[in-house]
Backbone as a ProteinNet text record, in pm:
[ID]
protein_1_A
[PRIMARY]
MELRQLNTFCTVAKTLNFTRAAEVLSYVPSNVTMQIKALEDELGVRLFDRLGKQLALTTAGKRFLTHAQGVLEKMDEARSAVHNNEKLSGTLTISANEVICSYRLPPVFQRFRSQHPGVRLIFRSVPNQELKQTLFEGTTDIVYMLDEPIRSSGLSVEPLLEEHFRLLAAPDHPLAKRTVLQLEDFHDEVFLTNEKGCPYRTMFDRSFEKEGIDSITYLEFQSAEAIKQCAISGIGIAFLPEIVAESEVERGELVVLPWQIPDLQVYTQMLWHKDKWLSPMMLSFIEATREVFGSQSKNKTV
[TERTIARY]
280.3	215.1	251.5	152.1	174.7	141.5	206.2	181.7	36	-23.2	-162.6	-254.4	-217.1	-296.1	-285.3	-163.6	-145.9	-223.8	-220.9	-295.7	-445.4	-491.6	-633.5	-669.8	-584.7	-609.8	-619.5	-525.7	-526.3	-651.2	-695.7	-815.1	-939.5	-947.9	-1061.7	-1059.1	-938.9	-926.9	-973.8	-954.8	-997	-1146.9	-1203	-1345.7	-1434.5	-1375.8	-1452.2	-1575.8	-1554.1	-1663.4	-1601.8	-1628.8	-1571	-1616.1	-1742.7	-1795.8	-1732.9	-1724.6	-1663.4	-1515.5	-1447	-1306.2	-1288.9	-1378.3	-1372.2	-1390	-1479.6	-1499.9	-1374.9	-1311.8	-1189.8	-1079.1	-1069	-960.3	-993.8	-1118.4	-1165.7	-1158.9	-1194.5	-1204.1	-1350.9	-1379.3	-1510.6	-1505.2	-1616.4	-1613.9	-1556.9	-1584.2	-1534.5	-1382.1	-1319.8	-1173.6	-1117.5	-1182.4	-1138.8	-1151.4	-1266.2	-1288.7	-1184.2	-1152.5	-1056.2	-916.2	-876.6	-743.8	-731.7	-835.7	-831.6	-826.9	-905.2	-903.4	-765.8	-704.5	-572.2	-469.3	-482.1	-390.2	-408.9	-534.7	-562.5	-512.2	-530.8	-482.6	-330.8	-262.2	-115.9	-65	-132.4	-89.3	-136	-242	-295.1	-375.4	-424.9	-508.4	-622.1	-724.2	-831.2	-795.1	-806.6	-775.2	-899.9	-1015.5	-1141.9	-1243.9	-1324	-1442.5	-1560	-1635.4	-1754.8	-1874.4	-1924.5	-2037	-2161.9	-2221.7	-2333.4	-2281.6	-2333.2	-2286.3	-2173.2	-2135.8	-2031.8	-1897.6	-1790.1	-1654.9	-1585.7	-1497.6	-1416.7	-1280.6	-1176.1	-1042.5	-1028.2	-970.3	-937.3	-811.9	-775.7	-652.2	-531.9	-529.7	-421	-424.6	-545.4	-559.4	-505.9	-531.2	-480.6	-328.4	-270.5	-123.8	-66.4	-130.6	-80.5	-93.6	-196.3	-221	-101.6	-45.5	69.3	184.8	211.5	322.7	291.2	166.6	128.3	141.1	96.1	109.7	256.9	339.2	482	545.2	505	559.1	519.5	394.5	348.7	419	440.9	512.2	657.2	719.1	857.1	864.9	763.5	761.8	748	664.7	653.9	788.7	857.8	987.7	1088.4	1082.5	1174.1	1150.4	1022.2	991.9	1045.4	1028.5	1076.4	1227.6	1296	1441.3	1504.1	1434.6	1491.4	1446.7	1373.3	1331.7	1398.9	1396.3	1450.2	1368.7	1434.9	1366.3	1258	1269.7	1169.7	1038.7	1042.4	921.8	891.7	905.1	877.3	731.2	708.9	572.5	569.8	450.5	434.5	348.8	352.3	268.5	354.7	327.4	398.8	295.1	313.6	218.1	279.2	208.6	254.1	152.9	202.3	112.8	158.1	61.3	88.6	-37	-25.5	-145.8	-218.6	-330.9	-418.5	-348.6	-272.9	-211	-108.5	-19	84.4	22.1	-78.8	-145.6	-208	-275.1	-348.5	-259.5	-151.6	-77.6	66.5	121.7	260.5	279.9	200.5	227.8	170.8	60.4	8.2	112.1	202.4	303.5	399.6	424.8	512.4	442.8	315.2	239.1	235.8	211.4	201.5	332.9	444.3	574.2	604.8	582.5	615.2	527.8	398	306.7	343.8	388.2	426.5	551.3	639	761.7	740.3	650.1	631.9	482.7	413.4	268.9	231.9	328.8	299	296.9	338.4	340.7	206	153.8	28.2	58.2	10.9	30.8	-90.3	-65.9	-172.1	-139.7	-233.9	-212.1	-307.2	-253	-334	-315.5	-425.4	-421.4	-420.4	-317.1	-297.4	-268.5	-326.4	-292.9	-142.7	-91.4	52.9	115.4	46.2	104.5	109.3	45.4	44.3	132.2	192.5	262.3	385.2	468.3	591.1	558.9	450.9	414.9	385	329	298.9	426.1	538.3	665.8	716.4	704.4	750.1	662.1	534	443	456.4	522.8	541.4	421.8	326	206.4	224	334.2	361.7	508.1	534.2	672.2	741.5	672.2	728.8	621.9	660	565	621.4	531.3	567.3	503.6	586.6	539.3	565.4	475.4	488.8	518.1	645.3	684.2	816	853.3	987.5	1088	1217.1	1316.1	1307.8	1291.8	1270.4	1404.4	1428.7	1547.5	1499.7	1547.9	1504.6	1617.2	1642.3	1745.4	1698.9	1567.1	1515.9	1465.8	1462.7	1406.5	1506.2	1502.8	1576	1486.3	1538.8	1460.4	1529	1453	1507	1419.8	1467.9	1391.3	1383	1265.6	1243.5	1223.2	1143.4	1106.9	1061.5	1111.8	1064	925.7	835.9	698.5	674.6	612.9	584.7	437.2	412.7	276.7	234.1	105.2	52.1	-74.5	-101.5	-231.8	-313.8	-432.8	-515.2	-654.6	-711.2	-846.6	-919.3	-1049.7	-1130.9	-1099	-1115.9	-1082.7	-1158.3	-1277.9	-1355.5	-1334.7	-1238.4	-1208.6	-1150.4	-1180.5	-1131.5	-979.5	-904	-758.1	-697.8	-780.9	-729.4	-666.8	-710.4	-659.5	-538.5	-503.9	-393.4	-259.5	-163.3	-28.9	65.3	29.1	107.8	11.3	47.8	-35.7	44.7	-22.4	36.5	-33.4	29.4	-28.2	-169.7	-191.4	-323.6	-433.2	-394	-494.5	-562.1	-498	-552.6	-645.4	-654.5	-745.7	-889.4	-966.4	-1107.3	-1125.4	-1014.6	-1027.3	-1041.1	-1103.3	-1119.2	-1017.1	-937.5	-838.7	-890.7	-876.5	-918.4	-793.5	-786.8	-665.1	-697.9	-591.8	-605.4	-626	-666.4	-689.1	-557.6	-566.8	-449	-390.3	-259.1	-190.3	-124	-178.8	-115.9	13	125.8	253.1	251.3	192.5	199.1	96	-4.9	-91.1	-10.4	71.9	156.7	253.5	309.8	401.5	329	206.3	126.6	103.1	58.8	34.7	162.2	272.4	399.4	443.8	427.2	473.2	392.8	261.3	179.7	199.2	225.1	252.9	382.1	481	606.4	583.7	484.8	455.7	365.4	324.3	245.4	95.7	51.2	-92.4	-121.8	-195.9	-225.1	-374.7	-456.3	-602.3	-658	-649.4	-690.8	-819.7	-909.4	-1033.4	-1009.1	-1036	-1010.8	-1141	-1142	-1230.8	-1139	-1155	-1062.6	-1123.7	-1039	-1084.1	-983.3	-1030.4	-941.1	-892.3	-959.9	-933.9	-883.4	-772.4	-721.2	-820	-887.7	-986.2	-1100.1	-1143.6	-1250.6	-1204.8	-1080	-1025.1	-1027.2	-983.1	-976	-1113.9	-1211.1	-1345.6	-1411.2	-1384.1	-1440.9	-1377.1	-1248.2	-1182.1	-1239.7	-1263.1	-1323.3	-1461.1	-1533	-1667	-1663.7	-1544.6	-1533.2	-1551	-1541.3	-1564.4	-1447.5	-1326.3	-1211.1	-1083.7	-969.5	-836.8	-780.7	-740.5	-689.2	-538.1	-491.9	-348.4	-322.1	-252.8	-238.8	-103.4	-56.4	61.1	29.9	127.9	110	53.5	100.7	61.1	-89.1	-151.5	-292.7	-381.3	-338.5	-425	-368.5	-268.6	-207.8	-310.2	-394.5	-492.9	-595	-640.5	-741.1	-684.5	-556.6	-492.9	-480.3	-442.3	-430.6	-565.3	-672.6	-806.1	-866.7	-801	-852.2	-957.5	-971.2	-1069.7	-1016.4	-884.6	-819.5	-706.3	-673.5	-565.8	-465.4	-337	-232.2	-214.3	-229.8	-213.6	-64.8	-29	112.8	165.4	179.6	228.5	320.2	444.9	540	537.6	516	512.8	656.3	706.4	848.7	880.9	1007.2	1060.5	978.9	935.1	854.5	930.3	996.7	1068.5	1004.7	932.2	857	897.5	913.3	954.8	863.6	842.6	789.8	906.7	889.2	999.2	954.6	1048	1022.6	1093.3	1020.7	1076.2	1052.1	1146.4	1127.6	1208	1174.7	1241.2	1384.5	1478.8	1620	1649.9	1572.6	1598.6	1524.6	1444.8	1365.8	1453.7	1445	1518.2	1460.7	1548.5	1504	1495.1	1375.9	1351.9	1364.3	1376	1378	1256.3	1138.6	1019	1037.2	1084.1	1102.3	1207	1319.2	1424.2	1373.8	1293.4	1239.4	1143.4	1061.3	966.2	1040.1	1143	1222.9	1288.4	1340.2	1405.4	1305	1184.9	1080.9	1044.7	1039.1	1010.7	1117.7	1244.1	1353.9	1349.1	1318.1	1311.2	1200	1081.6	967	988.9	1033.4	1053.7	1171.9	1269.1	1380.9	1334.6	1244.4	1192.1	1102.8	1024.8	940.5	1024.7	1137.6	1225.3	1285.5	1323.8	1380.4	1275.5	1151.2	1044.4	1018.1	1032	1005.5	1112.4	1232.4	1342.2	1352.5	1272.9	1277.8	1218.3
2459	2386.5	2453.4	2486.2	2558.1	2469	2500.5	2422.7	2432.4	2551.3	2565.3	2476.6	2453.9	2362.9	2219.1	2180.3	2046	2029	2132.2	2127.3	2117.7	2195	2189.8	2052.3	1997.9	1864.7	1759.5	1761	1662.3	1677.2	1800.1	1823.3	1772.4	1797.5	1746.4	1593.7	1535.3	1389.2	1328.3	1402.2	1352.4	1367	1480.5	1507.9	1457.1	1445.9	1408.8	1496.8	1624.7	1721.6	1860.6	1932.7	2065.2	2163.1	2156.2	2251.2	2228.4	2100.6	2073.3	2109.6	2081.3	2118.5	2270	2343.9	2490.1	2538.2	2473.5	2510.4	2484.1	2369	2335.1	2435.8	2477.1	2565.3	2713.3	2743.2	2883.2	2951.1	2875.8	2928.5	2932.5	3002.2	2989	2867	2795.9	2673.5	2693.3	2808.6	2831.7	2836.4	2881.1	2885.5	2743.8	2653.7	2514.7	2451.6	2470.7	2416	2466.5	2595.2	2655.9	2595.7	2576.2	2521.1	2377	2297.6	2158.4	2151.8	2238.1	2240.7	2280.5	2380.4	2424.8	2313.3	2238	2127	2016.1	1985.5	1882.6	1925.7	2053.5	2103.1	2092.7	2125.5	2120.3	1977.3	1884.9	1744.9	1672.4	1723.6	1661.4	1535.4	1521.4	1405.8	1453.1	1373.1	1400.8	1335	1412.3	1362.1	1310.2	1361.4	1320.3	1287	1187.3	1161.4	1231.9	1310.1	1377.6	1289.7	1220.5	1128.3	1192.5	1282.4	1360.5	1454.9	1440.8	1522.4	1454.9	1335.6	1259.6	1275.1	1276.4	1278.8	1147.2	1104	984.9	1006.1	967.4	977.8	883.1	932.6	845.3	764.9	670.7	595.1	688.1	784.1	882.8	967.9	1002.1	1081.5	1009.4	878.5	800.2	797.2	781	779.1	915.8	1020	1155	1192.4	1140.4	1174.1	1137.5	1018.9	976.5	1074.5	1119.5	1212.4	1351.1	1394.8	1526.3	1530.8	1424.3	1418.6	1420.4	1350.2	1348.3	1485.1	1561.6	1697	1786.5	1779.1	1862.2	1824.8	1693.6	1650	1698	1694	1743.3	1892.5	1967.2	2110	2131	2048.7	2056.8	2026.5	1925.7	1889.4	2002.6	2065.1	2175.4	2292.4	2321.6	2429.6	2395.5	2269.1	2226.9	2236.8	2207.3	2202.1	2338.6	2446.2	2579.8	2645.3	2570.8	2622.2	2544.2	2601.9	2534.1	2409.2	2300.1	2174.4	2187.8	2285.2	2303.1	2355	2402.6	2457.4	2381.5	2250.7	2170	2183.2	2182.4	2184.4	2099.2	2059.9	1975.1	1854.9	1755.6	1636.2	1511.7	1422.1	1295.6	1183.8	1086.2	975.8	848.4	788.1	667.8	556.4	434.9	320.1	203.1	126.2	6	-78.2	-199.1	-280.3	-246.6	-310.8	-279.7	-298.2	-406.6	-437.2	-331.3	-296.9	-198	-61.4	-27.9	100.8	111.6	5.9	10.3	-1.5	-81	-116.5	-66.9	-21.2	23.5	170.4	220.7	353.7	472.3	458.5	577.3	655.1	590.2	669.5	743	684.7	751	875.4	861.2	976.5	1086.8	1048.1	1146.1	1221.9	1148	1213.3	1307.1	1259.3	1342.2	1467.3	1450.8	1566.2	1669.6	1624.2	1719.2	1797.4	1734	1800.5	1887.6	1844.5	1914.1	1928.4	2014.2	2027.8	2083.8	2142.7	2199.7	2098.9	1974.7	1871.5	1801.5	1786.6	1714.9	1566.9	1484.8	1340.5	1275.3	1193.5	1114	967.3	895.9	752.9	672.8	570.6	480.8	338.5	274.8	134.8	49	-32	-111.7	-255.4	-355.2	-494.8	-518	-603	-626.6	-660.2	-741.2	-788.8	-680.9	-567.1	-459.8	-342	-346	-228.8	-190.3	-288.2	-255.2	-188.8	-230.5	-175	-25.8	17.9	161.1	245.1	186.9	258.8	269	160.3	162.9	253	263.9	351.7	496.9	522	658.2	716	632	683	688	631.9	632.8	669	745.1	782.7	674.9	627.4	527.5	423	295.3	191.3	109.6	45.4	-43.3	-178.7	-283.4	-417.2	-513.5	-608.3	-717.5	-842.2	-887.4	-994	-1054.9	-1164.6	-1218.2	-1116.2	-1128.4	-1030.3	-1008.2	-883.7	-847.9	-810.2	-861.9	-824.4	-769.5	-651.9	-588.2	-502.6	-512.7	-431.1	-287.3	-266.7	-133	-57.5	-123.4	-60.8	-62.2	41.8	42.7	-18.5	-114.4	-188.6	-179.8	-141.2	-130.9	-210.7	-324.9	-399.4	-318.1	-316.8	-235.5	-317.7	-423.6	-498.3	-637.6	-738.9	-874.5	-891	-949.8	-971.1	-1120.6	-1155	-1294.4	-1324.5	-1441.3	-1485	-1592.1	-1595.5	-1690.6	-1755.5	-1875.2	-1938.1	-1905.5	-1850.5	-1801.6	-1860.8	-1884.7	-1940.2	-1882.6	-1896.2	-1852.6	-1939.8	-1887.2	-1964.3	-2095.6	-2102.7	-2226.4	-2320.1	-2289.6	-2378.6	-2509.3	-2623.6	-2753.3	-2762.2	-2685.5	-2692.5	-2589.4	-2501.2	-2388.9	-2431.8	-2541.9	-2586.8	-2677.9	-2714.1	-2807.4	-2735.8	-2806.4	-2750.6	-2795	-2902.2	-2952.7	-2993.2	-2960.9	-2998.3	-3080.1	-3173.5	-3253.7	-3218.6	-3253.2	-3221.4	-3276.1	-3398.2	-3459.4	-3383.4	-3302	-3224.5	-3120	-3083.8	-2979.9	-3034	-3165.3	-3221.5	-3184.3	-3148.1	-3109.8	-2972.5	-2900.8	-2765.2	-2665.4	-2551.4	-2444.7	-2335.1	-2297.4	-2191.6	-2062.2	-1955.9	-1823.4	-1749.9	-1722.4	-1665.7	-1555.8	-1489.4	-1397.3	-1475.3	-1404.3	-1467.2	-1510.7	-1606.6	-1648.4	-1527.8	-1523.3	-1409.5	-1322.8	-1321.8	-1248.8	-1321.9	-1250.5	-1318.9	-1410.2	-1363.9	-1451.8	-1563.8	-1553.2	-1668.9	-1775.4	-1730.9	-1823.5	-1895.1	-1820.1	-1880.5	-1982.5	-1950.1	-2041.7	-2172.4	-2163.2	-2282.8	-2364.8	-2295.2	-2363.9	-2440.5	-2378	-2441.8	-2566.9	-2563.5	-2680.5	-2790.4	-2749.9	-2850.1	-2924.2	-2851.6	-2915.3	-3019.1	-2992.3	-3084.5	-3199.9	-3197.5	-3308.8	-3288	-3164.7	-3135.9	-3053.2	-3110.2	-3036.7	-3025.6	-3072.3	-3060.5	-2985.1	-2853.2	-2766.6	-2695.5	-2683.7	-2608.6	-2463	-2371.5	-2229.9	-2150.1	-2042.8	-1930.3	-1813.1	-1751.7	-1648.7	-1510.1	-1414.1	-1277.3	-1179.3	-1059.5	-951.4	-871.1	-883.2	-797.9	-878.9	-833.4	-896.4	-879.8	-767.4	-743.7	-844.3	-876.3	-974.7	-1113.2	-1148.8	-1276.4	-1283.8	-1177.7	-1174.2	-1188.3	-1114.7	-1118.4	-1255	-1318.4	-1452	-1554.6	-1537.9	-1627.9	-1609.8	-1485.9	-1458.4	-1523	-1525.9	-1586.2	-1738	-1797.2	-1942.2	-2010.6	-1934.8	-1992.9	-2080.1	-2047	-2125	-2074.1	-2119.5	-2083.7	-1973.8	-1864.1	-1750.2	-1759.9	-1719.7	-1705.5	-1557.2	-1494.3	-1349.3	-1306	-1185.9	-1128.4	-1107.9	-1131.9	-1122.9	-988.3	-880.3	-747.1	-722.2	-790.3	-767.5	-808.6	-912	-968.6	-951.8	-866.5	-850.7	-811.8	-714.9	-667.6	-775.6	-847.3	-952.1	-1067.9	-1099.7	-1205.5	-1161.1	-1036.5	-984.1	-985.1	-957.4	-955.7	-1095.3	-1195.6	-1331.6	-1363.7	-1278.9	-1304.4	-1403.5	-1413.9	-1510	-1579.1	-1699.4	-1778.4	-1812.9	-1799.6	-1840.4	-1991.6	-2059.3	-2204.1	-2240.6	-2348.2	-2387.6	-2456	-2375.5	-2430.6	-2328.9	-2367.7	-2281.2	-2309.7	-2206.4	-2222.3	-2216.6	-2325.2	-2330.8	-2244.1	-2201.9	-2131.3	-2007.6	-1934.1	-1814.7	-1692.4	-1623.2	-1500.9	-1385.2	-1304	-1194.3	-1063.5	-960.3	-830.8	-720.6	-618.1	-493.2	-422.1	-385	-328.1	-198.3	-105.7	24	24.3	67.1	64.6	197.5	232.7	344.8	315.2	385.7	360.1	412.8	332.7	371	496.9	519.5	634.3	760.5	749.7	865.6	959.5	1087.9	1185.9	1189.4	1174.1	1177.6	1322.9	1377	1515.4	1531.1	1654.1	1674.2	1613	1616.8	1554.6	1405.4	1339.3	1194.9	1157.4	1230.6	1200.7	1216.6	1319	1341.7	1231.6	1183.8	1076.9	946	920	799.4	801.7	917.8	928.5	912.9	969.5	951.9	805	734.5	590.3	515.9	546.4	478	502.8	625.2	657.9	579.9	577.3	510.1	359.8	300.6	155.9	115.6	204.5	176.3	164.4	253.1	246.6	124.5	87.8	-30.9	-156.9	-160.8	-276.1	-290.3	-178.5	-182.3	-230.4	-183.5	-224	-373.9	-431.9	-575.1	-660.6	-603.3	-681.7	-663.7	-571.8	-549.2	-668
-2451.4	-2343.1	-2209.7	-2129.8	-2005.2	-1885.5	-1773.9	-1652.6	-1608.6	-1626.5	-1584.4	-1668.8	-1796.2	-1879.1	-1827.6	-1786.3	-1731.1	-1602.4	-1517.8	-1392.3	-1419.1	-1516.2	-1552.5	-1606.4	-1694.2	-1750.2	-1640.1	-1545.4	-1436.3	-1349.4	-1329.1	-1248.4	-1320.2	-1450.5	-1528.7	-1531.1	-1544.2	-1546	-1414.7	-1306.6	-1175.3	-1155.6	-1196.8	-1173.6	-1286	-1408.1	-1528.4	-1545	-1515.6	-1527.7	-1537.4	-1647.5	-1665.9	-1558.9	-1521.9	-1423.5	-1286.8	-1243.7	-1113.3	-1113.6	-1225.7	-1235.9	-1225.2	-1288.6	-1280.4	-1137.3	-1063.5	-922.2	-839.7	-863.1	-789.4	-818	-944.3	-987.1	-976	-938	-931	-1067	-1172.6	-1308	-1347.1	-1455.2	-1516.9	-1608.5	-1629.1	-1711.1	-1850.7	-1910.6	-2046.4	-2050.2	-1940.8	-1933.9	-1933.3	-1859	-1854.7	-1993.4	-2056.2	-2190.4	-2288.9	-2281.3	-2372.4	-2352.2	-2226.7	-2199	-2248.6	-2227	-2272.5	-2425.2	-2491.8	-2638.6	-2691.3	-2625.8	-2669	-2651.3	-2542.7	-2517.1	-2621.1	-2651.8	-2752.5	-2889.8	-2922.2	-3052.1	-3061.8	-2952.1	-2953.6	-2965.1	-2897.2	-2899.7	-3024.9	-3085.5	-3206	-3178.4	-3055.6	-3019.6	-2928.9	-2920.5	-2824.9	-2692.9	-2587.2	-2453.7	-2381.9	-2422.6	-2360.6	-2468.7	-2441.5	-2522	-2455.8	-2533.6	-2482.5	-2514.9	-2415.3	-2433	-2374.1	-2452.7	-2400.3	-2293.4	-2170.9	-2059.5	-1983.1	-2025.4	-1955.7	-2026.7	-1947.1	-2000.5	-1967.3	-2056.4	-2030.6	-2095.2	-2026.4	-2082.8	-2202.2	-2309.5	-2421.4	-2385.9	-2469.2	-2445.5	-2442	-2534.8	-2536	-2410.2	-2364.5	-2243.2	-2121.1	-2113	-1999.8	-1999.7	-2120.2	-2127.6	-2091.2	-2138.6	-2113.2	-1965.9	-1898.9	-1758.3	-1671.2	-1691.9	-1612	-1625.1	-1747.7	-1770.8	-1717.1	-1730.3	-1679.5	-1528	-1462.1	-1316.9	-1276.2	-1354.2	-1324.5	-1336.3	-1439.3	-1457.5	-1339.8	-1298.9	-1187.5	-1057.1	-1037.8	-917.4	-920	-1037.8	-1050.4	-1017.2	-1057.3	-1025.7	-875.4	-810.9	-664.5	-599.2	-653	-598.5	-618.5	-735.3	-764.1	-669.6	-642.9	-548.3	-410.5	-370.4	-238.8	-229.5	-340	-338.8	-312.5	-346.8	-329.6	-200.2	-117.7	12	123.2	240.1	357.8	385.1	425.2	452.3	557.2	645.5	749.2	692	568.2	506	376.5	382.3	264.5	223.3	93.3	40.7	-85	-123.4	-240.2	-207.3	-292.4	-276.9	-277.2	-183.4	-171.9	-171.1	-258.5	-269.7	-213.1	-118.6	-48.9	-74.8	-97.4	-116.9	-30.9	15.8	95.2	96.5	149.2	161.7	291.8	313.5	426.5	561.2	576.3	705.4	743.3	651.5	681.4	706.8	626.5	644.2	782.8	826.8	952.8	1076	1064.8	1185.1	1190.7	1079.3	1081.2	1043.8	949.4	895.9	974.1	1049.4	1119.9	1201.2	1278	1350	1256.4	1138.3	1040.3	987.3	949.4	901	1007.5	1131.2	1240.1	1257.5	1257.4	1276.2	1160.1	1037	921	917.4	944.3	941.9	1046.9	1162.9	1268	1228.9	1147.4	1103.8	980	890.4	762.6	730.5	801.8	780.1	643.8	572.6	441.5	328.4	355.4	251.5	246.4	127.9	108	89.1	181.6	173.7	109	7.6	-53.9	-27.4	33.9	57.5	-28.2	-94.7	-176	-125.7	-87	-47.3	-173.2	-188.2	-309.7	-268.7	-335.7	-304.9	-315	-227.3	-217.5	-353	-432.6	-558.2	-666.6	-644.5	-743.8	-705	-587	-534.9	-617.4	-653.9	-728	-861.8	-924.8	-1054.6	-1044.9	-932.1	-917.1	-917	-872.6	-877	-1019.6	-1095.2	-1234.6	-1320.6	-1283.9	-1358.1	-1315.4	-1203.7	-1155.6	-1084.2	-1044.2	-976	-824.3	-773.4	-630.1	-608	-502.4	-469.6	-386.1	-282.4	-191.5	-164.1	-165.2	-128.6	-12.7	58.8	169.3	142.6	152.2	119.6	234.2	247.7	342.9	260.6	262.7	170.6	216.9	150.9	168.5	115.5	151.5	104.7	-47.1	-85.9	-226.3	-289.4	-408.5	-486.6	-620.4	-654.2	-778.7	-833.3	-963.5	-1026.7	-1047.8	-1050	-1078	-957.7	-842.1	-722.1	-607.6	-527.2	-400.7	-294.9	-219.6	-121.6	14.1	115.1	250.4	347.2	397.6	497.9	626.9	687.9	806.9	933.8	922.6	1042.4	1003.3	1072.1	1046.1	1107.6	1030.9	1077.2	1096.7	1209.1	1239.2	1214.5	1160.3	1131	1231.2	1259.2	1355.5	1301.2	1351.8	1333.9	1457.8	1436.9	1548.3	1541.9	1660.9	1667.4	1787.5	1786.8	1900.7	2022.2	2144	2265.7	2277.9	2220.8	2232.2	2112.5	2026.3	1914.1	1968	1907.2	1956.6	1971.3	1892.4	1899.8	1995.1	2048.8	2127.4	2259.1	2316.2	2446.2	2433.3	2311.1	2290.7	2309.6	2369.5	2386.8	2276.3	2207.5	2095.4	1984.9	1862.1	1747.8	1648.5	1584.8	1479	1347.4	1235.7	1105	1089.3	1139.6	1122.5	1197.3	1294.1	1368.4	1279.5	1171	1084.7	976.3	964.8	866.3	902.8	801.9	817.2	882.8	907.9	959.8	844.9	872.4	773.2	804.8	704.2	721.5	659.2	733.9	688.7	641.7	512	454.8	353.9	309.8	197.4	68.1	-35.3	-164.1	-228.5	-320.4	-396.6	-471.2	-476.8	-537.4	-433.1	-311.4	-201.9	-163.9	-149.3	-124.2	-2.5	108.9	225.6	219.9	135.1	109.7	33.4	-61	-135.4	-41.3	53.9	151	238.4	278.6	360.8	285.3	160.9	79.7	65.3	40.3	18.5	142.5	260.4	383.6	415.9	391.2	420.6	316.7	192.2	89.7	121.3	176.4	215.5	324.8	410.3	520.3	476.3	349.7	298.8	300	333.4	330.6	205.9	111.9	-11.3	-38.8	54.1	37.8	158.1	149.9	260.5	223.2	320.7	300.3	338.9	244.2	267	264.3	340.1	314.6	285.3	168.7	124	139.3	179.4	203.8	144.6	116	74.8	194	306.9	422.6	541.4	601.7	723.3	837.9	841.8	947.5	938	816.7	798.5	843.8	812.2	856.8	1008.8	1071.7	1218.5	1282.5	1231.8	1290.4	1271.3	1156.9	1134.9	1227.9	1256.6	1351.5	1491.4	1530.7	1661.7	1671.4	1559.9	1557.3	1555.3	1544.5	1548.1	1414.2	1305.1	1172.1	1127.5	1172	1130.2	1193.4	1139.3	1188.8	1099	1158.7	1083.1	1066.7	949.4	923.1	902.3	1000.4	998.9	1054	1014.3	1080.7	1229.1	1312	1457.3	1500.4	1437.1	1479.2	1462.4	1366.4	1338.1	1455.8	1528.8	1633.2	1773.8	1791.5	1923.9	2030.1	1999.7	2098.6	2130.3	2028.8	2049.9	2131.9	2110.8	2190.5	2336	2357.3	2493.5	2565.7	2492.3	2553.8	2565	2509.3	2516.9	2412.9	2312.2	2207.1	2103.2	2094.4	2005.7	2080.6	2036.8	2095.3	1985.7	2018.4	1924	1934.4	1822	1821.7	1822.8	1892.8	1906.2	1779.9	1675.2	1548.5	1481.6	1459.5	1391.8	1242.7	1163.8	1018.6	967.4	908.1	870.2	748.6	744.1	625.4	589.6	689.9	664.3	715.4	624.7	659.6	584.9	657	597.7	666.3	585.4	638.4	584.5	664.8	610.7	545.5	417.6	339.9	272.3	262.5	198.7	63.1	-40.9	-175.8	-246.9	-334.7	-427	-553.7	-660.7	-789.6	-784.7	-833.5	-827.9	-907.9	-1013.9	-1100.5	-1056.7	-953.8	-909.7	-826	-855	-775.6	-634.7	-535.2	-396	-351.4	-363.8	-326.1	-174.7	-124.1	21.4	89.7	22.5	80.7	97.9	-8.3	-1.9	101.7	103	199.6	342.5	365	499.6	539	442.6	474.7	498.8	419.7	439.8	576.8	615.9	745.9	860.1	844.4	946.2	960.5	847.6	850	928.1	900.4	968.9	1119.3	1158.4	1301.1	1370	1307.6	1368.7	1375.1	1264.9	1264	1350.9	1362.6	1452.4	1596	1637.7	1774.1	1792.2	1688.6	1697.5	1711.3	1638.7	1646.2	1785.3	1845.5	1980.6	2080.7	2064.1	2155.5	2147.3	2027.1	2009.9	2076.1	2093.1	2150.1	2300.6	2355.8	2500.9	2575.7
[MASK]
++++++++++++++++++++++++++++++++++++++++++++++++++++++++++++++++++++++++++++++++++++++++++++++++++++++++++++++++++++++++++++++++++++++++++++++++++++++++++++++++++++++++++++++++++++++++++++++++++++++++++++++++++++++++++++++++++++++++++++++++++++++++++++++++++++++++++++++++++++++++++++++++++++++++++++++

């Protein structure tokens, strides 16, 4: 089994087309076909189903893909390890949910890219509740989560910044002019939230249930941006991390309602697998994260 065969296999798995894979790899199509056949013969299984002109990974192919990608990533790490850190190269895969990607990670990406332009960064947007699994599956190097303090025997967890959540409404909402709110004021109101399963949606439900409200009208969304825009339109009351709506509050498009959500401690946290070798690339990205979030934390306390 050769590394070039693994690289060819991963490329075919991504394109699901021998001709396109050959173009990506600068091979002739027959070379790609030959390498895949040799790999299948050596493994004794079919990696792809040929459905006419269409390709599809078999169950064995899907299992093998994870390991093949891991081998190629390890080789990238090995190459990086024997070079000066200033000339890091290879591929680093980062995952986070929409909010962290949009509002917290861009400065980290910018700093890391300016320091190590030779590293290929791959970012995957993943729902919060699925992020830890990507570390156990080995498909992500580092993930960032917005959640209550995480404890895990298999993962290294580093809290970065406490995030505050707010209830937000349009300026002309009936509750927007109030300086004090009572629980009964929320009856018959529509709350704009993430879907069930999202950690901070669970916290929201829990906090209101503790206060004795268990019949809430929701509009559920997958996107924080959609929640925000619907609140601006006056459709309901948004439940969002403070950072998501800072600009809109400053411009007067949204108003923070005078209601403190009890027992809500949420942090942006950085995680990686405890058994994963911390390559120079990973260490550099972790350090860039600490530098950026350290400055953000100082700015919040000014």
